[in-house]
Amino acid sequence: MATAVATTRPGAIATGRSRDRTPGSMAFLIALWASLFFGVTVLLVLIVSTALDGAARMDGALFSNYLSSLRPESTGFRAGILGSMWLMLGTALLSVPLGIASALYLEEFADRNRWYNRLIELNLQNLAAVPAVVYGLLAVAAMALLGFQETGIVLGGSLALALLILPVVIITTREAVRAVPNEIRFGSLALGATVWQTTWRQTLPSAVPGIATGTILGLSRAIGEAAPLLLLGVAVGIRFDPNGFLSQFTALPMQIYNQTSRSQEEFQTAAAAAIIVLLVMILGMNALAIFIRNKFQRTW
Amino acid sequence: MIKAVLFVAAMISILTTIGIVVTLLRPSLDFFAEASIIDFLIGTDWAPRRGEFGAVPLVKATFLITLIALLVSVPVGLGAAMYLSEYASARTRKIFKPVLELLAGVPSVVYGFFALTVITPWLLQDLLALDVGFTNALAAGLVLGVMIVPTVASLSEDAMSAVPLALRQGSLAMGANKMQTTLRVVFPAALSGIAAAIVLGLSRAVGETMIVTLASGSLPNMSADPRDGMQAMTGYMATTAGGENPVGSLEYNTLFAIGLLLFAITLVINMVSISLVRRFRQEY
């Protein structure tokens, strides 16, 4: 989030120290500290307790076997892991070009005062808060409209997730594009480039780190979503590797949901192990996004 | 030419919205042709198998769980936001803000698992010795609250950071200390932004699916006791979609009717949030 950072931060104002050390003030400060640490603590408890639960099942079978309800002690998530990867690829291919194109239109070409452009903006804000389950219903209808008989194929899942994260991709891309200073555009235009040439050859390349960061964060949200897939009728017990966008598939969060809702102990352990795999994927993507942001961030 | 192509891409968002409305409306109309819309909105018995279509129990469960979630996320989120905006050094902020945002990055199915395996058996049953069932609204609400802490904290922090420095300096010059400045000057000045953050958190909580499906149970009832299991709107949708109802059947269409209700509720909440932000932007 690119908030304008003032040169003097509020936290840096010097105050009369003695008055900040009354019992009331100290209690207030401790309460603020506690609320900051509350979230961090819950995150730690969540990760540690899940890792302890799942440690017994962090073995090769977890990655190489298919889901099995007969042999819970050696059940595996191979189909789900591969399915989630196909799903990510499809989601990225659908959402990234669309998101960038929309953001470029809104930032570089649109006239803010036209009612339809304002409508697009308002609509984007609304879409960002539409519940994920609703996108599942939308994808069901869209797939039927496009004439696909089979439910639960990679394309349908990708469509639901791509529409779900599209607002995130558009909003972050707009921020990245907006951060490119106007002098670069003016320089290019002054040399005789058209608006599109300026956008494509100057503005867009300069905004790539910001766009990459936003896209990765969007995808890391998509990889953990189960609700839209549930509504799409994605099967859980698939016992083959998905091999394309029209292939039937299952996804890791769906399998976690399925294993969690079974009462037998071994399934819970397997779910915990699968959660660790999913969290590693998500934390890895988040780390990559932060790395890109720090490494390539430019101050103009 | 290129502008037209890009415009079409931007129009996809409008098409998505139209798509959502059409998708939800058509089966819902089929549904309301057979079931009474009045019963749907005020009926207190939800048993689609028996032909009872009163959605109130589902709506009640959704709002009860959301209320618990807000009781967790509003104080915690605001506390964290106040610390990050008013007290923290630039470095502390740089470390804690991304860590806090990781909370929102944890998938909700993972939170559901956490509620079932840690919060209910360990925190609620052992530590607090509450008489709760395997699934209950309290555990679902608590973890849902944790999940939306970053939403509340991040936006509130933006709102408070946007309050001009001069206001703080004025307050401090009058002899107020930092706590008084934070609570009586910065907080009221950022209030509409903070309200928008809370409203957005509310809309996230209403639409969340996997936590309530896993942790709150699948029993529609009118109980107001958070220790009981109950079924929320999204929970019903997730459970029913997983079942075997033929497309076009009355029970299948209930999915879309509930979806439409959910969409309408979140839409209203969002509009409130957007208009709050707009007011807050105009202030300085």
Tab-separated table of N, CA, C and O in Angstrom, chain A residues 18 20 24 32 44 53-54 59 77 79 82 91 118 120 123 143 158 163 210-211 229 247 259 286-288 294:
chain	number	residue	atom	x	y	z
A	18	SER	N	7.686	13.236	30.855
A	18	SER	CA	7.132	12.937	32.166
A	18	SER	C	5.623	12.711	32.082
A	18	SER	O	5.091	11.815	32.715
A	20	ASP	N	4.032	11.513	29.654
A	20	ASP	CA	3.725	10.247	28.975
A	20	ASP	C	3.921	9.056	29.893
A	20	ASP	O	3.699	7.924	29.511
A	24	GLY	N	-1.923	5.909	33.690
A	24	GLY	CA	-2.915	5.759	32.623
A	24	GLY	C	-2.252	5.622	31.267
A	24	GLY	O	-2.587	4.731	30.483
A	32	LEU	N	-1.929	-1.139	23.726
A	32	LEU	CA	-1.632	-1.069	22.294
A	32	LEU	C	-0.608	-2.130	21.895
A	32	LEU	O	-0.767	-2.808	20.878
A	44	LEU	N	1.681	-17.384	15.315
A	44	LEU	CA	2.711	-18.323	15.759
A	44	LEU	C	2.088	-19.609	16.303
A	44	LEU	O	2.511	-20.707	15.939
A	53	ASP	N	1.175	-31.065	14.857
A	53	ASP	CA	0.160	-32.049	14.453
A	53	ASP	C	0.591	-32.832	13.227
A	53	ASP	O	0.385	-34.029	13.126
A	54	GLY	N	1.157	-32.090	12.273
A	54	GLY	CA	1.401	-32.709	10.976
A	54	GLY	C	2.782	-33.300	10.817
A	54	GLY	O	3.071	-33.958	9.814
A	59	ASP	N	6.116	-36.859	5.027
A	59	ASP	CA	6.934	-37.873	4.368
A	59	ASP	C	6.705	-37.833	2.862
A	59	ASP	O	5.898	-37.052	2.355
A	77	PHE	N	-1.413	-36.101	-1.182
A	77	PHE	CA	-2.088	-34.961	-1.806
A	77	PHE	C	-1.554	-34.646	-3.196
A	77	PHE	O	-1.615	-33.513	-3.652
A	79	ALA	N	-2.533	-35.248	-6.268
A	79	ALA	CA	-3.469	-34.659	-7.236
A	79	ALA	C	-3.801	-33.213	-6.879
A	79	ALA	O	-3.923	-32.356	-7.751
A	82	LEU	N	-0.638	-30.840	-7.610
A	82	LEU	CA	-0.509	-30.590	-9.056
A	82	LEU	C	-1.692	-29.759	-9.561
A	82	LEU	O	-1.526	-28.843	-10.370
A	91	THR	N	-5.073	-19.164	-13.620
A	91	THR	CA	-5.515	-17.914	-13.004
A	91	THR	C	-4.619	-16.757	-13.419
A	91	THR	O	-5.089	-15.673	-13.774
A	118	ARG	N	-16.200	6.708	-14.075
A	118	ARG	CA	-16.456	6.721	-12.633
A	118	ARG	C	-17.199	5.464	-12.209
A	118	ARG	O	-16.936	4.891	-11.148
A	120	ILE	N	-16.940	2.529	-13.624
A	120	ILE	CA	-15.977	1.422	-13.584
A	120	ILE	C	-15.219	1.431	-12.251
A	120	ILE	O	-15.039	0.394	-11.616
A	123	ASN	N	-17.448	0.407	-9.392
A	123	ASN	CA	-17.748	-0.995	-9.549
A	123	ASN	C	-16.588	-1.870	-9.087
A	123	ASN	O	-16.782	-2.909	-8.465
A	143	MET	N	-19.376	-21.083	-17.267
A	143	MET	CA	-18.932	-22.305	-17.933
A	143	MET	C	-20.082	-22.945	-18.702
A	143	MET	O	-19.898	-23.457	-19.805
A	158	SER	N	-10.024	-21.698	-12.743
A	158	SER	CA	-9.174	-20.548	-13.036
A	158	SER	C	-10.011	-19.305	-13.286
A	158	SER	O	-9.657	-18.211	-12.849
A	163	LEU	N	-11.366	-13.944	-11.750
A	163	LEU	CA	-12.302	-12.839	-11.516
A	163	LEU	C	-12.237	-12.374	-10.068
A	163	LEU	O	-12.358	-11.189	-9.779
A	210	GLY	N	6.256	-3.231	-9.242
A	210	GLY	CA	5.010	-3.052	-8.491
A	210	GLY	C	3.927	-3.994	-8.971
A	210	GLY	O	3.186	-4.569	-8.177
A	211	ILE	N	3.850	-4.174	-10.299
A	211	ILE	CA	2.842	-5.067	-10.863
A	211	ILE	C	3.109	-6.504	-10.430
A	211	ILE	O	2.196	-7.227	-10.028
A	229	LEU	N	-14.349	-23.082	-5.399
A	229	LEU	CA	-14.163	-24.410	-5.998
A	229	LEU	C	-15.218	-25.379	-5.496
A	229	LEU	O	-15.706	-26.235	-6.234
A	247	SER	N	-8.731	-30.451	-18.121
A	247	SER	CA	-8.689	-31.682	-17.353
A	247	SER	C	-9.457	-31.523	-16.045
A	247	SER	O	-9.520	-30.442	-15.470
A	259	GLN	N	-10.400	-33.521	4.311
A	259	GLN	CA	-9.757	-34.312	5.357
A	259	GLN	C	-10.089	-33.778	6.752
A	259	GLN	O	-10.225	-34.551	7.691
A	286	ASN	N	4.562	-14.815	-0.652
A	286	ASN	CA	4.600	-13.527	0.033
A	286	ASN	C	6.029	-13.014	0.167
A	286	ASN	O	6.296	-11.832	-0.040
A	287	ALA	N	6.938	-13.936	0.520
A	287	ALA	CA	8.336	-13.537	0.672
A	287	ALA	C	8.886	-13.029	-0.658
A	287	ALA	O	9.597	-12.023	-0.715
A	288	LEU	N	8.539	-13.744	-1.739
A	288	LEU	CA	8.988	-13.328	-3.070
A	288	LEU	C	8.479	-11.924	-3.397
A	288	LEU	O	9.220	-11.076	-3.909
A	294	ASN	N	11.343	-4.852	-2.255
A	294	ASN	CA	12.524	-4.214	-1.677
A	294	ASN	C	13.669	-4.097	-2.661
A	294	ASN	O	14.398	-3.112	-2.675
